[in-house]
CSV table of C-alpha atoms and ligand atoms in Angstrom, one decimal:
chain,number,residue,atom,x,y,z
A,1,MET,CA,1.6,30.9,-3.5
A,2,ALA,CA,0.4,27.3,-3.5
A,3,ALA,CA,-3.2,26.8,-2.4
A,4,ASP,CA,-3.4,24.9,0.8
A,5,PRO,CA,-6.6,23.0,1.5
A,6,PHE,CA,-5.7,23.1,5.2
A,7,ARG,CA,-6.3,26.9,5.1
A,8,GLY,CA,-9.6,26.5,3.3
A,9,ASP,CA,-8.3,28.1,0.1
A,10,GLU,CA,-9.9,27.5,-3.3
A,11,PRO,CA,-9.2,24.1,-4.9
A,12,LEU,CA,-6.1,23.9,-7.0
A,13,GLU,CA,-6.8,25.0,-10.6
A,14,PRO,CA,-6.3,22.4,-13.4
A,15,GLY,CA,-2.8,22.9,-14.7
A,16,SER,CA,-1.4,23.0,-11.2
A,17,VAL,CA,1.4,20.6,-10.4
A,18,ILE,CA,1.2,17.6,-8.1
A,19,GLY,CA,4.7,16.6,-6.9
A,20,ILE,CA,5.2,12.9,-6.1
A,21,ILE,CA,8.1,11.6,-4.0
A,22,GLY,CA,8.7,8.2,-5.5
A,23,GLY,CA,8.4,7.0,-9.1
A,24,GLY,CA,6.8,3.5,-8.8
A,25,GLN,CA,3.6,2.2,-10.1
A,26,LEU,CA,1.5,3.8,-7.4
A,27,GLY,CA,2.9,7.2,-8.5
A,28,ARG,CA,2.3,6.3,-12.1
A,29,MET,CA,-1.4,5.4,-11.6
A,30,THR,CA,-1.9,8.6,-9.5
A,31,ALA,CA,-0.3,10.6,-12.3
A,32,ILE,CA,-2.6,9.1,-14.9
A,33,ALA,CA,-5.6,10.0,-12.8
A,34,ALA,CA,-4.3,13.5,-12.3
A,35,ARG,CA,-3.6,14.0,-16.0
A,36,GLN,CA,-7.2,12.9,-16.8
A,37,MET,CA,-8.3,15.8,-14.6
A,38,GLY,CA,-6.0,18.3,-16.2
A,39,TYR,CA,-3.3,18.5,-13.5
A,40,ARG,CA,0.4,18.3,-14.2
A,41,ILE,CA,2.9,15.9,-12.5
A,42,ALA,CA,6.4,16.2,-11.2
A,43,VAL,CA,8.2,13.2,-9.8
A,44,LEU,CA,11.3,12.7,-7.7
A,45,ASP,CA,13.0,9.3,-8.1
A,46,PRO,CA,16.6,8.1,-8.5
A,47,ALA,CA,15.7,6.4,-11.8
A,48,GLU,CA,15.3,8.5,-14.9
A,49,ASP,CA,12.8,6.2,-16.5
A,50,SER,CA,10.8,5.2,-13.5
A,51,PRO,CA,7.1,4.0,-14.0
A,52,ALA,CA,5.8,7.4,-12.9
A,53,ALA,CA,8.4,9.4,-14.7
A,54,GLN,CA,7.2,7.9,-18.0
A,55,VAL,CA,3.8,9.7,-17.5
A,56,ALA,CA,5.1,12.8,-15.7
A,57,ASP,CA,5.6,16.4,-17.0
A,58,ARG,CA,8.8,16.9,-15.0
A,59,VAL,CA,11.3,14.6,-13.3
A,60,VAL,CA,13.9,15.3,-10.6
A,61,VAL,CA,16.4,12.5,-10.8
A,62,ALA,CA,18.1,12.2,-7.4
A,63,PRO,CA,18.2,9.9,-4.3
A,64,TYR,CA,15.2,10.1,-2.0
A,65,ALA,CA,17.4,11.4,0.8
A,66,ASP,CA,18.7,14.4,-1.2
A,67,ARG,CA,17.0,17.4,0.5
A,68,ASP,CA,18.0,19.9,-2.1
A,69,ALA,CA,16.3,17.7,-4.8
A,70,ALA,CA,13.2,17.4,-2.6
A,71,ARG,CA,13.1,21.2,-2.2
A,72,GLU,CA,13.5,21.5,-6.0
A,73,LEU,CA,10.5,19.2,-6.4
A,74,ALA,CA,8.6,21.4,-3.9
A,75,ARG,CA,9.4,24.6,-5.8
A,76,MET,CA,8.0,23.2,-9.0
A,77,SER,CA,4.9,21.8,-7.3
A,78,ASP,CA,1.7,23.2,-5.8
A,79,VAL,CA,1.1,20.2,-3.5
A,80,LEU,CA,3.2,17.2,-2.6
A,81,THR,CA,2.6,13.6,-1.8
A,82,TYR,CA,4.6,10.4,-1.5
A,83,GLU,CA,3.9,7.0,-3.0
A,84,PHE,CA,5.8,4.7,-0.7
A,85,GLU,CA,6.2,4.9,3.1
A,86,ASN,CA,10.0,4.3,3.0
A,87,ALA,CA,10.4,7.8,1.4
A,88,ASP,CA,13.1,9.7,3.3
A,89,ALA,CA,11.1,11.6,6.1
A,90,ASP,CA,13.7,14.3,6.6
A,91,ALA,CA,13.8,15.2,2.9
A,92,ALA,CA,10.0,15.0,2.6
A,93,GLU,CA,9.6,17.3,5.6
A,94,ALA,CA,12.2,19.8,4.1
A,95,ALA,CA,10.1,19.8,0.9
A,96,GLY,CA,6.9,20.2,3.1
A,97,GLU,CA,8.2,23.4,4.5
A,98,LEU,CA,8.0,24.9,1.0
A,99,THR,CA,4.8,23.3,-0.3
A,100,PRO,CA,2.0,21.4,1.5
A,101,LEU,CA,2.8,17.7,2.0
A,102,MET,CA,-0.1,15.3,2.3
A,103,PRO,CA,-0.3,13.0,4.3
A,104,SER,CA,2.0,15.0,6.7
A,105,GLY,CA,5.6,14.2,7.6
A,106,SER,CA,4.5,13.0,11.0
A,107,VAL,CA,2.1,10.4,9.4
A,108,LEU,CA,5.1,9.3,7.2
A,109,ARG,CA,7.4,8.9,10.3
A,110,THR,CA,4.8,6.9,12.3
A,111,THR,CA,4.0,4.5,9.5
A,112,GLN,CA,7.6,3.8,8.4
A,113,ASN,CA,8.4,2.4,11.8
A,114,ARG,CA,6.5,-0.7,12.9
A,115,VAL,CA,7.1,0.0,16.6
A,116,MET,CA,5.9,3.6,16.3
A,117,GLU,CA,3.0,2.5,14.2
A,118,LYS,CA,1.8,-0.2,16.6
A,119,GLY,CA,2.4,2.2,19.6
A,120,ALA,CA,0.2,4.9,17.9
A,121,LEU,CA,-2.6,2.3,17.2
A,122,ARG,CA,-2.5,1.0,20.8
A,123,ARG,CA,-2.5,4.5,22.3
A,124,ASN,CA,-5.7,5.2,20.3
A,125,GLY,CA,-7.3,2.0,21.6
A,126,LEU,CA,-7.1,0.3,18.2
A,127,PRO,CA,-6.5,-3.5,18.1
A,128,THR,CA,-3.2,-5.1,17.0
A,129,ALA,CA,-1.5,-8.4,17.7
A,130,ASP,CA,0.5,-8.5,20.9
A,131,TYR,CA,4.0,-7.2,20.3
A,132,ARG,CA,7.1,-6.0,22.1
A,133,ALA,CA,9.8,-3.6,20.8
A,134,VAL,CA,13.2,-5.4,20.7
A,135,THR,CA,16.4,-3.5,20.9
A,136,SER,CA,18.6,-6.3,22.5
A,137,GLU,CA,18.8,-10.0,22.7
A,138,SER,CA,17.5,-9.9,26.3
A,139,ASP,CA,14.4,-8.0,25.1
A,140,TYR,CA,13.9,-10.7,22.5
A,141,MET,CA,14.3,-13.5,25.1
A,142,ALA,CA,11.9,-11.7,27.5
A,143,GLY,CA,9.4,-11.2,24.6
A,144,LEU,CA,9.3,-14.9,23.9
A,145,LYS,CA,8.2,-15.5,27.5
A,146,GLU,CA,5.7,-12.6,27.7
A,147,ILE,CA,3.9,-13.3,24.4
A,148,SER,CA,2.4,-16.7,23.6
A,149,GLY,CA,3.9,-18.3,20.5
A,150,PRO,CA,4.4,-18.8,17.6
A,151,TRP,CA,5.9,-15.4,16.8
A,152,VAL,CA,7.1,-13.2,14.0
A,153,LEU,CA,10.2,-11.1,14.4
A,154,LYS,CA,10.4,-8.1,12.0
A,155,THR,CA,12.7,-5.2,11.4
A,156,ALA,CA,11.0,-2.0,12.6
A,157,THR,CA,11.9,-0.1,9.5
A,158,SER,CA,12.5,-0.7,5.8
A,159,GLY,CA,10.5,-4.0,5.6
A,160,TYR,CA,8.0,-4.6,2.9
A,161,ASP,CA,6.6,-7.6,1.1
A,162,GLY,CA,7.8,-9.9,4.0
A,163,LYS,CA,11.4,-8.8,3.7
A,164,GLY,CA,13.2,-8.6,7.1
A,165,GLN,CA,10.8,-11.1,8.8
A,166,VAL,CA,11.4,-14.4,10.5
A,167,VAL,CA,8.6,-16.7,11.7
A,168,ILE,CA,9.6,-18.5,15.0
A,169,LYS,CA,7.6,-21.7,15.6
A,170,THR,CA,9.3,-22.7,18.9
A,171,ALA,CA,11.2,-20.6,21.3
A,172,ASP,CA,14.9,-20.5,20.2
A,173,GLY,CA,18.1,-19.4,22.0
A,174,GLY,CA,18.3,-16.1,20.2
A,175,GLU,CA,19.0,-17.3,16.7
A,176,ALA,CA,16.2,-15.4,15.0
A,177,TYR,CA,17.3,-12.2,16.9
A,178,ARG,CA,20.9,-12.6,15.6
A,179,GLN,CA,19.6,-13.2,12.1
A,180,LEU,CA,17.9,-9.7,12.0
A,181,GLU,CA,20.1,-7.8,14.5
A,182,GLY,CA,21.5,-4.6,13.0
A,183,ARG,CA,19.2,-4.7,10.0
A,184,SER,CA,17.1,-1.8,11.5
A,185,PRO,CA,17.5,0.4,14.6
A,186,ALA,CA,14.9,-1.8,16.4
A,187,LEU,CA,13.1,-5.0,15.8
A,188,ILE,CA,9.5,-5.9,16.8
A,189,LEU,CA,8.4,-9.3,18.1
A,190,GLU,CA,4.7,-10.1,17.3
A,191,ARG,CA,2.4,-12.9,18.1
A,192,PHE,CA,1.9,-15.0,15.0
A,193,VAL,CA,-1.9,-14.6,14.3
A,194,PRO,CA,-3.5,-17.8,12.8
A,195,PHE,CA,-5.9,-15.7,10.8
A,196,LYS,CA,-9.0,-16.8,8.9
A,197,LEU,CA,-8.1,-14.3,6.2
A,198,GLU,CA,-6.4,-11.0,5.5
A,199,MET,CA,-8.4,-7.9,4.5
A,200,SER,CA,-7.6,-4.3,3.7
A,201,VAL,CA,-9.5,-1.0,3.5
A,202,VAL,CA,-8.3,2.1,1.7
A,203,CYS,CA,-9.7,5.2,3.4
A,204,ALA,CA,-9.6,8.8,2.0
A,205,ARG,CA,-9.8,11.8,4.4
A,206,ASP,CA,-9.8,15.4,3.2
A,207,GLY,CA,-8.6,18.6,4.8
A,208,SER,CA,-12.0,19.2,6.4
A,209,GLY,CA,-12.1,15.7,8.0
A,210,ASN,CA,-14.6,14.2,5.5
A,211,VAL,CA,-13.9,10.4,5.1
A,212,ARG,CA,-14.8,7.7,2.6
A,213,THR,CA,-13.7,4.1,2.6
A,214,PHE,CA,-13.5,1.9,-0.4
A,215,PRO,CA,-15.1,-1.6,-0.2
A,216,ALA,CA,-12.9,-3.9,1.8
A,217,SER,CA,-10.7,-6.3,-0.1
A,218,GLU,CA,-9.9,-9.9,0.9
A,219,ASN,CA,-6.2,-10.4,0.2
A,220,ILE,CA,-4.4,-13.6,-0.6
A,221,HIS,CA,-0.6,-13.4,-0.2
A,222,SER,CA,2.0,-15.7,-1.7
A,223,ASN,CA,5.5,-15.6,-0.2
A,224,SER,CA,4.3,-12.5,1.8
A,225,ILE,CA,3.6,-10.6,-1.5
A,226,LEU,CA,0.0,-9.7,-2.4
A,227,ASP,CA,-1.1,-12.1,-5.0
A,228,THR,CA,-4.9,-11.7,-5.3
A,229,SER,CA,-7.5,-9.1,-4.1
A,230,ILE,CA,-11.1,-10.2,-4.0
A,231,VAL,CA,-13.8,-7.6,-3.6
A,232,PRO,CA,-16.2,-7.8,-1.9
A,233,ALA,CA,-14.3,-9.8,0.7
A,234,ARG,CA,-16.0,-13.1,1.3
A,235,VAL,CA,-17.1,-12.3,4.9
A,236,ALA,CA,-20.4,-11.4,6.6
A,237,PRO,CA,-21.5,-7.7,6.0
A,238,HIS,CA,-21.0,-6.8,9.7
A,239,ILE,CA,-17.3,-7.7,9.4
A,240,THR,CA,-16.8,-5.4,6.4
A,241,GLU,CA,-18.7,-2.7,8.3
A,242,ARG,CA,-16.3,-3.1,11.2
A,243,ALA,CA,-13.3,-3.1,8.9
A,244,SER,CA,-14.5,0.2,7.4
A,245,ASP,CA,-15.1,1.7,10.9
A,246,LEU,CA,-11.7,0.6,12.0
A,247,ALA,CA,-10.1,2.2,8.9
A,248,ILE,CA,-11.9,5.5,9.6
A,249,ALA,CA,-10.8,5.4,13.3
A,250,VAL,CA,-7.1,4.9,12.1
A,251,ALA,CA,-7.3,7.7,9.6
A,252,GLU,CA,-8.9,10.1,12.2
A,253,SER,CA,-6.5,9.1,15.0
A,254,LEU,CA,-3.4,9.8,12.9
A,255,ASP,CA,-5.0,12.9,11.4
A,256,VAL,CA,-4.4,11.7,7.9
A,257,VAL,CA,-5.1,14.0,5.0
A,258,GLY,CA,-4.8,11.9,1.9
A,259,LEU,CA,-5.2,8.1,1.6
A,260,ILE,CA,-4.3,5.5,4.1
A,261,ALA,CA,-4.5,1.7,3.6
A,262,ILE,CA,-5.2,-0.4,6.6
A,263,GLU,CA,-4.2,-4.1,6.4
A,264,MET,CA,-5.9,-6.3,8.9
A,265,PHE,CA,-6.2,-9.9,10.1
A,266,LEU,CA,-9.6,-11.5,10.7
A,267,THR,CA,-8.9,-13.9,13.6
A,268,GLN,CA,-10.6,-17.3,14.1
A,269,ASP,CA,-12.9,-15.5,16.6
A,270,ASP,CA,-13.9,-12.9,14.0
A,271,GLU,CA,-11.8,-10.2,15.7
A,272,LEU,CA,-10.1,-7.6,13.4
A,273,LEU,CA,-6.4,-6.8,14.2
A,274,VAL,CA,-4.6,-4.1,12.4
A,275,ASN,CA,-1.3,-5.4,10.9
A,276,GLU,CA,0.1,-2.6,8.8
A,277,LEU,CA,-0.6,0.9,7.6
A,278,ALA,CA,0.3,2.5,4.3
A,279,PRO,CA,-0.4,6.2,3.9
A,280,ARG,CA,-0.7,6.1,0.1
A,281,PRO,CA,-2.6,4.2,-2.6
A,282,HIS,CA,-2.4,0.5,-2.1
A,283,ASN,CA,-1.9,-2.6,-4.2
A,284,SER,CA,-5.1,-4.0,-2.9
A,285,GLY,CA,-6.9,-0.9,-4.2
A,286,HIS,CA,-6.0,-1.3,-7.8
A,287,TYR,CA,-9.4,-2.8,-8.4
A,288,THR,CA,-11.0,0.6,-7.8
A,289,ILE,CA,-9.8,1.8,-11.2
A,290,GLU,CA,-12.3,-0.3,-13.0
A,291,ALA,CA,-14.8,-1.2,-10.3
A,292,CYS,CA,-15.6,2.0,-8.4
A,293,HIS,CA,-17.0,5.3,-9.6
A,294,THR,CA,-13.9,7.1,-8.2
A,295,SER,CA,-10.6,5.2,-8.1
A,296,GLN,CA,-8.3,5.4,-5.1
A,297,TYR,CA,-5.9,7.4,-7.4
A,298,GLU,CA,-8.6,9.9,-8.4
A,299,GLN,CA,-9.7,10.1,-4.7
A,300,LEU,CA,-6.1,11.0,-3.7
A,301,VAL,CA,-5.9,13.7,-6.5
A,302,ARG,CA,-9.2,15.1,-5.2
A,303,VAL,CA,-7.9,15.4,-1.7
A,304,LEU,CA,-4.5,16.9,-2.8
A,305,CYS,CA,-6.3,19.5,-4.9
A,306,GLY,CA,-9.0,20.4,-2.4
A,307,LEU,CA,-11.8,18.9,-4.4
A,308,PRO,CA,-14.8,17.1,-2.9
A,309,LEU,CA,-14.4,13.3,-2.3
A,310,GLY,CA,-16.0,11.1,-5.0
A,311,SER,CA,-18.4,8.2,-4.7
A,312,VAL,CA,-16.7,4.9,-3.9
A,313,GLU,CA,-19.7,2.9,-5.0
A,314,MET,CA,-18.7,-0.4,-6.7
A,315,GLN,CA,-20.2,-1.4,-10.0
A,316,GLN,CA,-19.6,-5.1,-9.9
A,317,PRO,CA,-17.6,-7.7,-7.9
A,318,SER,CA,-14.0,-7.6,-9.0
A,319,VAL,CA,-10.8,-9.5,-8.6
A,320,MET,CA,-7.2,-8.2,-9.1
A,321,VAL,CA,-4.2,-10.5,-9.6
A,322,ASN,CA,-0.7,-9.3,-9.5
A,323,LEU,CA,1.7,-9.9,-12.4
A,324,LEU,CA,5.1,-10.5,-10.8
A,325,GLY,CA,8.4,-10.9,-12.6
A,326,GLU,CA,8.0,-14.7,-12.6
A,327,VAL,CA,5.6,-14.4,-15.5
A,328,TRP,CA,8.3,-12.8,-17.6
A,329,VAL,CA,11.1,-15.0,-16.4
A,330,ASP,CA,9.1,-18.2,-17.1
A,331,THR,CA,8.1,-17.1,-20.6
A,332,ALA,CA,11.5,-15.8,-21.7
A,333,ASN,CA,10.1,-12.2,-21.6
A,334,LYS,CA,7.2,-13.1,-23.9
A,335,PRO,CA,4.0,-13.3,-21.8
A,336,ASP,CA,0.9,-13.9,-23.9
A,337,TRP,CA,-1.0,-10.7,-23.6
A,338,SER,CA,-3.4,-11.6,-26.4
A,339,GLY,CA,-4.3,-14.8,-24.4
A,340,ALA,CA,-4.7,-12.8,-21.2
A,341,LEU,CA,-7.0,-10.2,-22.9
A,342,SER,CA,-9.1,-12.8,-24.6
A,343,VAL,CA,-10.7,-13.6,-21.2
A,344,PRO,CA,-14.0,-11.6,-21.0
A,345,GLY,CA,-13.8,-8.5,-18.7
A,346,ALA,CA,-10.0,-8.6,-18.2
A,347,SER,CA,-8.2,-5.3,-18.0
A,348,LEU,CA,-4.4,-5.3,-18.2
A,349,HIS,CA,-2.1,-2.8,-16.4
A,350,LEU,CA,1.6,-2.9,-17.1
A,351,TYR,CA,3.9,-0.5,-15.2
A,352,GLY,CA,6.6,0.1,-17.8
A,353,LYS,CA,9.4,-1.6,-15.9
A,354,SER,CA,12.1,-2.8,-18.3
A,355,GLU,CA,13.7,-5.5,-16.2
A,356,ALA,CA,11.7,-8.4,-14.8
A,357,ARG,CA,12.9,-10.0,-11.6
A,358,VAL,CA,11.3,-12.7,-9.5
A,359,GLY,CA,9.0,-11.0,-6.9
A,360,ARG,CA,9.0,-7.7,-8.7
A,361,LYS,CA,5.6,-6.1,-9.3
A,362,MET,CA,5.4,-5.6,-13.1
A,363,GLY,CA,1.7,-5.2,-13.6
A,364,HIS,CA,-1.8,-6.5,-12.7
A,365,ILE,CA,-5.0,-7.8,-14.2
A,366,THR,CA,-8.5,-6.8,-13.0
A,367,VAL,CA,-11.6,-8.7,-13.9
A,368,MET,CA,-15.2,-7.6,-13.0
A,369,ALA,CA,-18.1,-10.1,-13.3
A,370,ASP,CA,-21.5,-10.7,-11.9
A,371,THR,CA,-20.2,-12.8,-9.0
A,372,VAL,CA,-17.0,-12.8,-7.1
A,373,GLU,CA,-16.4,-16.5,-7.9
A,374,GLU,CA,-16.7,-15.8,-11.6
A,375,ALA,CA,-14.4,-12.8,-11.4
A,376,LEU,CA,-11.9,-15.0,-9.5
A,377,ALA,CA,-12.0,-17.7,-12.0
A,378,ARG,CA,-11.6,-15.4,-14.9
A,379,ALA,CA,-8.8,-13.3,-13.3
A,380,THR,CA,-6.9,-16.5,-12.6
A,381,GLU,CA,-7.4,-17.8,-16.1
A,382,SER,CA,-6.3,-14.5,-17.6
A,383,ARG,CA,-3.1,-14.5,-15.7
A,384,ASN,CA,-2.5,-18.2,-16.5
A,385,ARG,CA,-2.8,-17.4,-20.2
A,386,ALA,CA,-0.3,-14.5,-19.9
A,387,TRP,CA,1.9,-17.0,-18.1
A,388,ARG,CA,1.4,-19.5,-20.9
A,389,ARG,CA,0.1,-22.0,-18.2
A,390,ALA,CA,-3.4,-22.3,-19.6
B,401,AMP,P1,3.8,-7.3,6.7
B,401,AMP,O1,5.1,-6.9,6.1
B,401,AMP,O2,3.7,-7.0,8.2
B,401,AMP,O3,2.6,-6.7,6.0
B,401,AMP,O4,3.7,-8.9,6.6
B,401,AMP,C1,3.6,-9.5,5.3
B,401,AMP,C2,2.7,-10.7,5.5
B,401,AMP,O5,3.3,-11.6,6.4
B,401,AMP,C3,1.3,-10.4,6.0
B,401,AMP,O6,0.4,-10.0,5.0
B,401,AMP,C4,0.9,-11.7,6.6
B,401,AMP,O7,0.5,-12.7,5.6
B,401,AMP,C5,2.2,-12.2,7.2
B,401,AMP,N1,2.3,-11.8,8.6
B,401,AMP,C6,2.9,-10.6,9.1
B,401,AMP,N2,2.8,-10.5,10.4
B,401,AMP,C7,2.1,-11.6,10.8
B,401,AMP,C8,1.6,-12.0,12.1
B,401,AMP,N3,1.8,-11.3,13.2
B,401,AMP,N4,0.9,-13.1,12.1
B,401,AMP,C9,0.6,-13.9,11.0
B,401,AMP,N5,1.0,-13.5,9.8
B,401,AMP,C10,1.8,-12.4,9.7
């Protein structure tokens, strides 16, 4: 019988198997942390050679929605998690009936639907931009009147990295609605927030309710995809404290056991608004691998296995830059890794993806330095060298 930290059992013994639904880079980095601690990894993904499968002990190759395959993963695992919030909730819950699933299926369902997510936040008194659920053109037209513009219209489900979003600068006659209609069971109309900057906090919560938040990251997006994470965020300490408190309030209100990343806007009036939740390790937390005593991935493994949470103390300021497929496309598949690694303090992570496409996350570089400005300059230079632009 699998140990279940919810029941206060002993921690999972090294050699136990962590099952991960999803085979992307977040699963890969979780698997690497798990292996370091002597655990084994099973992965469910439609692709045989997914980034996580390359470092896993066992792989179930099947669509995410295949309940039998999810149950097969559960039977070979002692604990289960997922590495992306668009995992199929029915299949994940079917697997969760056999083996403990963390975070729970209900956290997954809430966070994979923007209307449910914002509703849960508001019910718990947590701040978000004004929004309206939109299921018809008349809802949309009414929303334009009720919320002050400009606006963003988004699909409620299946959106990521800015996909399924339209910015509306001046009230239209329903064009934006018709552009997204039918792409998801519902849409959500939000006020466009003219933010000062974007931040995120990754929070870990264990089965006994202990919480730890990693230092808040300042995030710069390019084409709605995370480009650069700067830690510590360049804001006053009381703002990072508030961001951390907000993250803990979110984790507690949803009863998360595992990790949850909270993406926020800092408004012109220094108010924090929650934009999006991800109940898993987060791109903006990659920096923790080098910079913190315990990485976000090890922290997740600790929660899954019923071990005590680790110190999140940061050693030095650090900056992470994403390596998207553009770097490969622009260099005819020959990025200059020697150049990238000749920058002092640069650490290179590549995810083992064979095909580079524009916008596809292929890897990242993290640089630590004495100051955040120096880390930013070096991380940018390292990527430029990889890109043969320096
Ligand atoms: P999301 O998929 O909701 O994380 O959105 C991707 C990116 O689009 C965010 O990181 C923001 O840069 C931008 N964005 C999304 N929603 C809003 C909003 N309501 N106001 C301003 N910018 C937004």
